[in-house]
Amino acid sequence: MRTFFVPLLAGATLGDRVVASAGAVIGIIATTLITTCVLGSGPLALLLVAPMGASAVLVFAVPASPLAQPWPVVGGNVISAFVGVLAASLVSSPALAAGVAVGGAILVMSLLRCLHPPGGAAALTAVIGGPAVASAGWLFPIVPVGINAVLLAVTGILFHRLTRHSYPHRPVAPPIAAEPHPEDLDAALAELGETFDIGRDDLDRLFESVRRHSARRRNAG
């Protein structure tokens, strides 16, 4: 039963989870308050879109992930919302429009190097978000999606700077030992103090594959 509570992500610790939770609290509150100041708090105002909750998980829980960097957060959400609005305007069937929106968002995000899972939700929201989203029309990707995304990314940068995490993530490649052992991997994860978007076992298998390829290359030479 104890293994059920082992962190799924490499480098994750209880302290990291607490810090990530605190960051998400601060990030969402700051985004909501500042957006309210910009847009007002009228009953029809779209202050915060649900995909920002998923973006906050990435920004604060796995800041080293390529999917959590500022450009994917901002570009992925905004571009996907535009794709969703376009799909809603061109496709009359809501079900078909929803599928086109999400599939199109994945394609465009991939081509523009801003793949961000919550972007799929932003595209879907543009299609099925109801009268408030429909009335916002082409403005929806900018207000509130763009404002939300920029504020969340900026909050993430400031928060991680205070907590001494690398965000935007800039990996530093240390010299790699010729024959690393599992204990070395655990020690390296503890030393880096980062949570990576990959499981500990998968990371171990990756290093094992690297060792095999390295041995083949040396033998071939």
PDB file of C-alpha atoms in Angstrom:
ATOM      1  CA  MET A   1       0.000   0.000   0.000  1.00  0.00           C
ATOM      2  CA  ARG A   2       2.918   2.328   0.674  1.00  0.00           C
ATOM      3  CA  THR A   3       3.876   2.309  -3.012  1.00  0.00           C
ATOM      4  CA  PHE A   4       0.503   3.872  -3.833  1.00  0.00           C
ATOM      5  CA  PHE A   5       1.675   7.111  -2.220  1.00  0.00           C
ATOM      6  CA  VAL A   6       5.074   7.206  -3.946  1.00  0.00           C
ATOM      7  CA  PRO A   7       5.282  10.296  -6.212  1.00  0.00           C
ATOM      8  CA  LEU A   8       4.702   9.501  -9.878  1.00  0.00           C
ATOM      9  CA  LEU A   9       7.109  12.170 -11.109  1.00  0.00           C
ATOM     10  CA  ALA A  10      10.872  12.000 -10.855  1.00  0.00           C
ATOM     11  CA  GLY A  11      12.266  14.381  -8.242  1.00  0.00           C
ATOM     12  CA  ALA A  12       8.929  14.974  -6.487  1.00  0.00           C
ATOM     13  CA  THR A  13       8.997  15.348  -2.706  1.00  0.00           C
ATOM     14  CA  LEU A  14       6.372  16.255  -0.139  1.00  0.00           C
ATOM     15  CA  GLY A  15       7.962  19.685   0.216  1.00  0.00           C
ATOM     16  CA  ASP A  16       7.759  20.200  -3.545  1.00  0.00           C
ATOM     17  CA  ARG A  17       4.062  19.282  -3.503  1.00  0.00           C
ATOM     18  CA  VAL A  18       3.365  21.790  -0.732  1.00  0.00           C
ATOM     19  CA  VAL A  19       5.254  24.511  -2.599  1.00  0.00           C
ATOM     20  CA  ALA A  20       3.415  23.637  -5.831  1.00  0.00           C
ATOM     21  CA  SER A  21       0.055  23.858  -4.055  1.00  0.00           C
ATOM     22  CA  ALA A  22       0.960  27.228  -2.550  1.00  0.00           C
ATOM     23  CA  GLY A  23       2.076  28.466  -5.955  1.00  0.00           C
ATOM     24  CA  ALA A  24      -1.194  27.400  -7.564  1.00  0.00           C
ATOM     25  CA  VAL A  25      -3.174  29.191  -4.834  1.00  0.00           C
ATOM     26  CA  ILE A  26      -1.206  32.391  -5.377  1.00  0.00           C
ATOM     27  CA  GLY A  27      -1.238  32.072  -9.174  1.00  0.00           C
ATOM     28  CA  ILE A  28      -4.984  31.577  -9.527  1.00  0.00           C
ATOM     29  CA  ILE A  29      -5.857  34.245  -6.954  1.00  0.00           C
ATOM     30  CA  ALA A  30      -3.519  36.782  -8.578  1.00  0.00           C
ATOM     31  CA  THR A  31      -4.835  35.974 -12.049  1.00  0.00           C
ATOM     32  CA  THR A  32      -8.447  36.323 -10.915  1.00  0.00           C
ATOM     33  CA  LEU A  33      -7.937  39.571  -8.990  1.00  0.00           C
ATOM     34  CA  ILE A  34      -5.950  41.316 -11.713  1.00  0.00           C
ATOM     35  CA  THR A  35      -8.359  40.137 -14.418  1.00  0.00           C
ATOM     36  CA  THR A  36     -11.230  41.492 -12.346  1.00  0.00           C
ATOM     37  CA  CYS A  37      -9.483  44.863 -12.143  1.00  0.00           C
ATOM     38  CA  VAL A  38      -9.079  44.879 -15.924  1.00  0.00           C
ATOM     39  CA  LEU A  39     -12.526  43.592 -16.917  1.00  0.00           C
ATOM     40  CA  GLY A  40     -14.681  44.552 -13.961  1.00  0.00           C
ATOM     41  CA  SER A  41     -16.935  42.145 -12.110  1.00  0.00           C
ATOM     42  CA  GLY A  42     -20.198  42.400 -13.995  1.00  0.00           C
ATOM     43  CA  PRO A  43     -22.416  39.319 -14.197  1.00  0.00           C
ATOM     44  CA  LEU A  44     -21.578  38.762 -17.869  1.00  0.00           C
ATOM     45  CA  ALA A  45     -17.836  39.308 -17.533  1.00  0.00           C
ATOM     46  CA  LEU A  46     -15.654  36.301 -18.274  1.00  0.00           C
ATOM     47  CA  LEU A  47     -13.063  36.619 -15.542  1.00  0.00           C
ATOM     48  CA  LEU A  48     -11.330  33.259 -15.532  1.00  0.00           C
ATOM     49  CA  VAL A  49     -11.480  30.275 -17.853  1.00  0.00           C
ATOM     50  CA  ALA A  50     -11.293  26.726 -16.503  1.00  0.00           C
ATOM     51  CA  PRO A  51      -8.182  25.695 -18.511  1.00  0.00           C
ATOM     52  CA  MET A  52      -6.127  28.014 -16.279  1.00  0.00           C
ATOM     53  CA  GLY A  53      -6.560  25.492 -13.463  1.00  0.00           C
ATOM     54  CA  ALA A  54      -4.872  22.826 -15.574  1.00  0.00           C
ATOM     55  CA  SER A  55      -2.185  25.307 -16.648  1.00  0.00           C
ATOM     56  CA  ALA A  56      -1.506  26.089 -12.999  1.00  0.00           C
ATOM     57  CA  VAL A  57      -0.872  22.386 -12.303  1.00  0.00           C
ATOM     58  CA  LEU A  58       1.844  22.359 -14.962  1.00  0.00           C
ATOM     59  CA  VAL A  59       3.394  25.734 -14.120  1.00  0.00           C
ATOM     60  CA  PHE A  60       3.673  25.124 -10.391  1.00  0.00           C
ATOM     61  CA  ALA A  61       3.922  21.329 -10.078  1.00  0.00           C
ATOM     62  CA  VAL A  62       6.232  20.505 -13.009  1.00  0.00           C
ATOM     63  CA  PRO A  63       7.986  23.783 -13.923  1.00  0.00           C
ATOM     64  CA  ALA A  64      10.786  21.881 -15.684  1.00  0.00           C
ATOM     65  CA  SER A  65       8.356  20.310 -18.178  1.00  0.00           C
ATOM     66  CA  PRO A  66       8.529  21.599 -21.778  1.00  0.00           C
ATOM     67  CA  LEU A  67       4.713  21.750 -21.664  1.00  0.00           C
ATOM     68  CA  ALA A  68       4.800  24.198 -18.724  1.00  0.00           C
ATOM     69  CA  GLN A  69       7.087  26.890 -20.135  1.00  0.00           C
ATOM     70  CA  PRO A  70       5.762  30.451 -20.657  1.00  0.00           C
ATOM     71  CA  TRP A  71       5.410  30.214 -24.440  1.00  0.00           C
ATOM     72  CA  PRO A  72       3.336  27.014 -24.308  1.00  0.00           C
ATOM     73  CA  VAL A  73       1.226  28.476 -21.474  1.00  0.00           C
ATOM     74  CA  VAL A  74       0.447  31.695 -23.331  1.00  0.00           C
ATOM     75  CA  GLY A  75       0.680  30.560 -26.938  1.00  0.00           C
ATOM     76  CA  GLY A  76      -0.965  27.204 -26.353  1.00  0.00           C
ATOM     77  CA  ASN A  77      -4.016  28.670 -24.627  1.00  0.00           C
ATOM     78  CA  VAL A  78      -4.475  31.705 -26.870  1.00  0.00           C
ATOM     79  CA  ILE A  79      -3.869  29.954 -30.187  1.00  0.00           C
ATOM     80  CA  SER A  80      -6.092  27.035 -29.196  1.00  0.00           C
ATOM     81  CA  ALA A  81      -8.872  29.418 -28.218  1.00  0.00           C
ATOM     82  CA  PHE A  82      -8.634  31.034 -31.665  1.00  0.00           C
ATOM     83  CA  VAL A  83      -8.840  27.587 -33.267  1.00  0.00           C
ATOM     84  CA  GLY A  84     -11.901  26.847 -31.136  1.00  0.00           C
ATOM     85  CA  VAL A  85     -13.651  30.079 -32.137  1.00  0.00           C
ATOM     86  CA  LEU A  86     -12.863  29.365 -35.788  1.00  0.00           C
ATOM     87  CA  ALA A  87     -14.249  25.838 -35.514  1.00  0.00           C
ATOM     88  CA  ALA A  88     -17.419  27.109 -33.825  1.00  0.00           C
ATOM     89  CA  SER A  89     -17.942  29.684 -36.568  1.00  0.00           C
ATOM     90  CA  LEU A  90     -17.412  27.273 -39.469  1.00  0.00           C
ATOM     91  CA  VAL A  91     -18.953  24.011 -38.226  1.00  0.00           C
ATOM     92  CA  SER A  92     -22.648  23.951 -37.378  1.00  0.00           C
ATOM     93  CA  SER A  93     -22.692  20.642 -35.487  1.00  0.00           C
ATOM     94  CA  PRO A  94     -21.513  21.199 -31.881  1.00  0.00           C
ATOM     95  CA  ALA A  95     -20.109  17.676 -31.594  1.00  0.00           C
ATOM     96  CA  LEU A  96     -18.183  17.959 -34.857  1.00  0.00           C
ATOM     97  CA  ALA A  97     -17.022  21.474 -34.013  1.00  0.00           C
ATOM     98  CA  ALA A  98     -15.740  20.271 -30.630  1.00  0.00           C
ATOM     99  CA  GLY A  99     -13.692  17.510 -32.255  1.00  0.00           C
ATOM    100  CA  VAL A 100     -12.332  19.799 -34.949  1.00  0.00           C
ATOM    101  CA  ALA A 101     -11.435  22.418 -32.345  1.00  0.00           C
ATOM    102  CA  VAL A 102      -9.411  20.067 -30.147  1.00  0.00           C
ATOM    103  CA  GLY A 103      -7.776  18.212 -33.032  1.00  0.00           C
ATOM    104  CA  GLY A 104      -6.960  21.447 -34.816  1.00  0.00           C
ATOM    105  CA  ALA A 105      -5.553  22.949 -31.632  1.00  0.00           C
ATOM    106  CA  ILE A 106      -3.203  19.995 -31.174  1.00  0.00           C
ATOM    107  CA  LEU A 107      -1.944  20.347 -34.755  1.00  0.00           C
ATOM    108  CA  VAL A 108      -1.415  24.110 -34.594  1.00  0.00           C
ATOM    109  CA  MET A 109       0.227  23.995 -31.151  1.00  0.00           C
ATOM    110  CA  SER A 110       2.576  21.267 -32.381  1.00  0.00           C
ATOM    111  CA  LEU A 111       3.560  23.254 -35.466  1.00  0.00           C
ATOM    112  CA  LEU A 112       4.164  26.417 -33.419  1.00  0.00           C
ATOM    113  CA  ARG A 113       6.115  24.606 -30.670  1.00  0.00           C
ATOM    114  CA  CYS A 114       3.678  25.564 -27.934  1.00  0.00           C
ATOM    115  CA  LEU A 115       2.046  22.220 -27.120  1.00  0.00           C
ATOM    116  CA  HIS A 116       0.146  22.693 -23.865  1.00  0.00           C
ATOM    117  CA  PRO A 117      -2.536  20.170 -22.768  1.00  0.00           C
ATOM    118  CA  PRO A 118      -4.875  22.820 -21.283  1.00  0.00           C
ATOM    119  CA  GLY A 119      -4.945  24.379 -24.748  1.00  0.00           C
ATOM    120  CA  GLY A 120      -7.251  21.544 -25.772  1.00  0.00           C
ATOM    121  CA  ALA A 121      -9.625  22.629 -23.026  1.00  0.00           C
ATOM    122  CA  ALA A 122      -9.385  26.255 -24.179  1.00  0.00           C
ATOM    123  CA  ALA A 123     -10.349  25.198 -27.705  1.00  0.00           C
ATOM    124  CA  LEU A 124     -13.231  23.114 -26.378  1.00  0.00           C
ATOM    125  CA  THR A 125     -14.434  25.967 -24.157  1.00  0.00           C
ATOM    126  CA  ALA A 126     -14.634  28.224 -27.203  1.00  0.00           C
ATOM    127  CA  VAL A 127     -17.119  25.755 -28.715  1.00  0.00           C
ATOM    128  CA  ILE A 128     -19.220  24.660 -25.735  1.00  0.00           C
ATOM    129  CA  GLY A 129     -18.680  27.537 -23.312  1.00  0.00           C
ATOM    130  CA  GLY A 130     -22.235  28.816 -23.554  1.00  0.00           C
ATOM    131  CA  PRO A 131     -23.740  32.252 -24.281  1.00  0.00           C
ATOM    132  CA  ALA A 132     -21.045  34.282 -22.492  1.00  0.00           C
ATOM    133  CA  VAL A 133     -18.272  32.724 -24.581  1.00  0.00           C
ATOM    134  CA  ALA A 134     -20.323  32.918 -27.769  1.00  0.00           C
ATOM    135  CA  SER A 135     -21.052  36.601 -27.200  1.00  0.00           C
ATOM    136  CA  ALA A 136     -17.347  37.317 -26.690  1.00  0.00           C
ATOM    137  CA  GLY A 137     -16.669  35.941 -30.171  1.00  0.00           C
ATOM    138  CA  TRP A 138     -13.192  36.596 -31.560  1.00  0.00           C
ATOM    139  CA  LEU A 139     -12.325  38.608 -28.475  1.00  0.00           C
ATOM    140  CA  PHE A 140     -12.501  35.474 -26.298  1.00  0.00           C
ATOM    141  CA  PRO A 141      -8.941  34.261 -27.082  1.00  0.00           C
ATOM    142  CA  ILE A 142      -7.560  37.620 -25.915  1.00  0.00           C
ATOM    143  CA  VAL A 143     -10.031  38.533 -23.177  1.00  0.00           C
ATOM    144  CA  PRO A 144     -10.041  36.631 -20.929  1.00  0.00           C
ATOM    145  CA  VAL A 145      -7.882  33.731 -22.195  1.00  0.00           C
ATOM    146  CA  GLY A 146      -4.836  35.790 -23.178  1.00  0.00           C
ATOM    147  CA  ILE A 147      -4.951  37.963 -20.065  1.00  0.00           C
ATOM    148  CA  ASN A 148      -5.350  34.884 -17.851  1.00  0.00           C
ATOM    149  CA  ALA A 149      -2.464  33.048 -19.494  1.00  0.00           C
ATOM    150  CA  VAL A 150      -0.039  35.982 -19.376  1.00  0.00           C
ATOM    151  CA  LEU A 151      -0.822  36.711 -15.730  1.00  0.00           C
ATOM    152  CA  LEU A 152      -0.424  33.054 -14.762  1.00  0.00           C
ATOM    153  CA  ALA A 153       2.910  32.767 -16.583  1.00  0.00           C
ATOM    154  CA  VAL A 154       4.236  35.975 -14.999  1.00  0.00           C
ATOM    155  CA  THR A 155       3.106  34.820 -11.562  1.00  0.00           C
ATOM    156  CA  GLY A 156       4.874  31.524 -12.195  1.00  0.00           C
ATOM    157  CA  ILE A 157       8.117  33.276 -13.115  1.00  0.00           C
ATOM    158  CA  LEU A 158       8.030  35.454  -9.981  1.00  0.00           C
ATOM    159  CA  PHE A 159       7.012  32.594  -7.684  1.00  0.00           C
ATOM    160  CA  HIS A 160       9.679  30.207  -8.915  1.00  0.00           C
ATOM    161  CA  ARG A 161      12.301  32.904  -8.673  1.00  0.00           C
ATOM    162  CA  LEU A 162      11.413  33.317  -5.007  1.00  0.00           C
ATOM    163  CA  THR A 163      11.457  29.555  -4.425  1.00  0.00           C
ATOM    164  CA  ARG A 164      14.705  29.165  -6.415  1.00  0.00           C
ATOM    165  CA  HIS A 165      13.357  26.917  -9.132  1.00  0.00           C
ATOM    166  CA  SER A 166      14.461  27.285 -12.729  1.00  0.00           C
ATOM    167  CA  TYR A 167      11.507  28.825 -14.578  1.00  0.00           C
ATOM    168  CA  PRO A 168      11.581  29.364 -17.491  1.00  0.00           C
ATOM    169  CA  HIS A 169      13.522  26.131 -17.249  1.00  0.00           C
ATOM    170  CA  ARG A 170      17.157  26.287 -18.349  1.00  0.00           C
ATOM    171  CA  PRO A 171      18.718  22.854 -17.926  1.00  0.00           C
ATOM    172  CA  VAL A 172      22.365  22.668 -16.948  1.00  0.00           C
ATOM    173  CA  ALA A 173      24.049  19.551 -18.279  1.00  0.00           C
ATOM    174  CA  PRO A 174      26.623  18.180 -15.813  1.00  0.00           C
ATOM    175  CA  PRO A 175      29.287  15.703 -16.911  1.00  0.00           C
ATOM    176  CA  ILE A 176      27.758  12.216 -17.190  1.00  0.00           C
ATOM    177  CA  ALA A 177      29.546   9.355 -15.486  1.00  0.00           C
ATOM    178  CA  ALA A 178      30.521   6.476 -17.736  1.00  0.00           C
ATOM    179  CA  GLU A 179      28.447   3.945 -15.771  1.00  0.00           C
ATOM    180  CA  PRO A 180      25.770   5.648 -13.647  1.00  0.00           C
ATOM    181  CA  HIS A 181      23.934   3.506 -11.092  1.00  0.00           C
ATOM    182  CA  PRO A 182      20.342   3.834  -9.799  1.00  0.00           C
ATOM    183  CA  GLU A 183      21.694   5.371  -6.589  1.00  0.00           C
ATOM    184  CA  ASP A 184      23.438   8.019  -8.657  1.00  0.00           C
ATOM    185  CA  LEU A 185      20.148   8.841 -10.364  1.00  0.00           C
ATOM    186  CA  ASP A 186      18.375   9.287  -7.021  1.00  0.00           C
ATOM    187  CA  ALA A 187      21.218  11.469  -5.730  1.00  0.00           C
ATOM    188  CA  ALA A 188      21.154  13.597  -8.889  1.00  0.00           C
ATOM    189  CA  LEU A 189      17.383  14.121  -8.632  1.00  0.00           C
ATOM    190  CA  ALA A 190      17.739  15.167  -4.997  1.00  0.00           C
ATOM    191  CA  GLU A 191      20.590  17.533  -5.872  1.00  0.00           C
ATOM    192  CA  LEU A 192      18.714  19.241  -8.716  1.00  0.00           C
ATOM    193  CA  GLY A 193      15.637  19.855  -6.568  1.00  0.00           C
ATOM    194  CA  GLU A 194      13.336  19.842  -9.600  1.00  0.00           C
ATOM    195  CA  THR A 195      10.217  17.828 -10.434  1.00  0.00           C
ATOM    196  CA  PHE A 196      10.391  16.349 -13.911  1.00  0.00           C
ATOM    197  CA  ASP A 197       7.495  15.330 -16.145  1.00  0.00           C
ATOM    198  CA  ILE A 198       8.628  11.692 -16.263  1.00  0.00           C
ATOM    199  CA  GLY A 199       8.372   8.769 -13.857  1.00  0.00           C
ATOM    200  CA  ARG A 200      11.393   7.562 -11.878  1.00  0.00           C
ATOM    201  CA  ASP A 201      11.229   4.089 -13.459  1.00  0.00           C
ATOM    202  CA  ASP A 202      10.952   5.526 -16.971  1.00  0.00           C
ATOM    203  CA  LEU A 203      13.936   7.757 -16.308  1.00  0.00           C
ATOM    204  CA  ASP A 204      15.923   4.735 -15.112  1.00  0.00           C
ATOM    205  CA  ARG A 205      15.009   2.837 -18.288  1.00  0.00           C
ATOM    206  CA  LEU A 206      16.062   5.844 -20.355  1.00  0.00           C
ATOM    207  CA  PHE A 207      19.497   5.866 -18.732  1.00  0.00           C
ATOM    208  CA  GLU A 208      19.792   2.115 -19.270  1.00  0.00           C
ATOM    209  CA  SER A 209      19.046   2.611 -22.957  1.00  0.00           C
ATOM    210  CA  VAL A 210      21.646   5.396 -23.087  1.00  0.00           C
ATOM    211  CA  ARG A 211      24.216   3.045 -21.555  1.00  0.00           C
ATOM    212  CA  ARG A 212      23.470   0.352 -24.157  1.00  0.00           C
ATOM    213  CA  HIS A 213      23.745   2.755 -27.067  1.00  0.00           C
ATOM    214  CA  SER A 214      26.921   4.223 -25.631  1.00  0.00           C
ATOM    215  CA  ALA A 215      28.444   0.739 -25.335  1.00  0.00           C
ATOM    216  CA  ARG A 216      27.469  -0.080 -28.935  1.00  0.00           C
ATOM    217  CA  ARG A 217      29.014   3.148 -30.185  1.00  0.00           C
ATOM    218  CA  ARG A 218      32.267   2.450 -28.326  1.00  0.00           C
ATOM    219  CA  ASN A 219      32.391  -1.124 -29.629  1.00  0.00           C
ATOM    220  CA  ALA A 220      31.682   0.016 -33.178  1.00  0.00           C
ATOM    221  CA  GLY A 221      34.549   2.508 -32.930  1.00  0.00           C
TER     222      GLY A 221
END
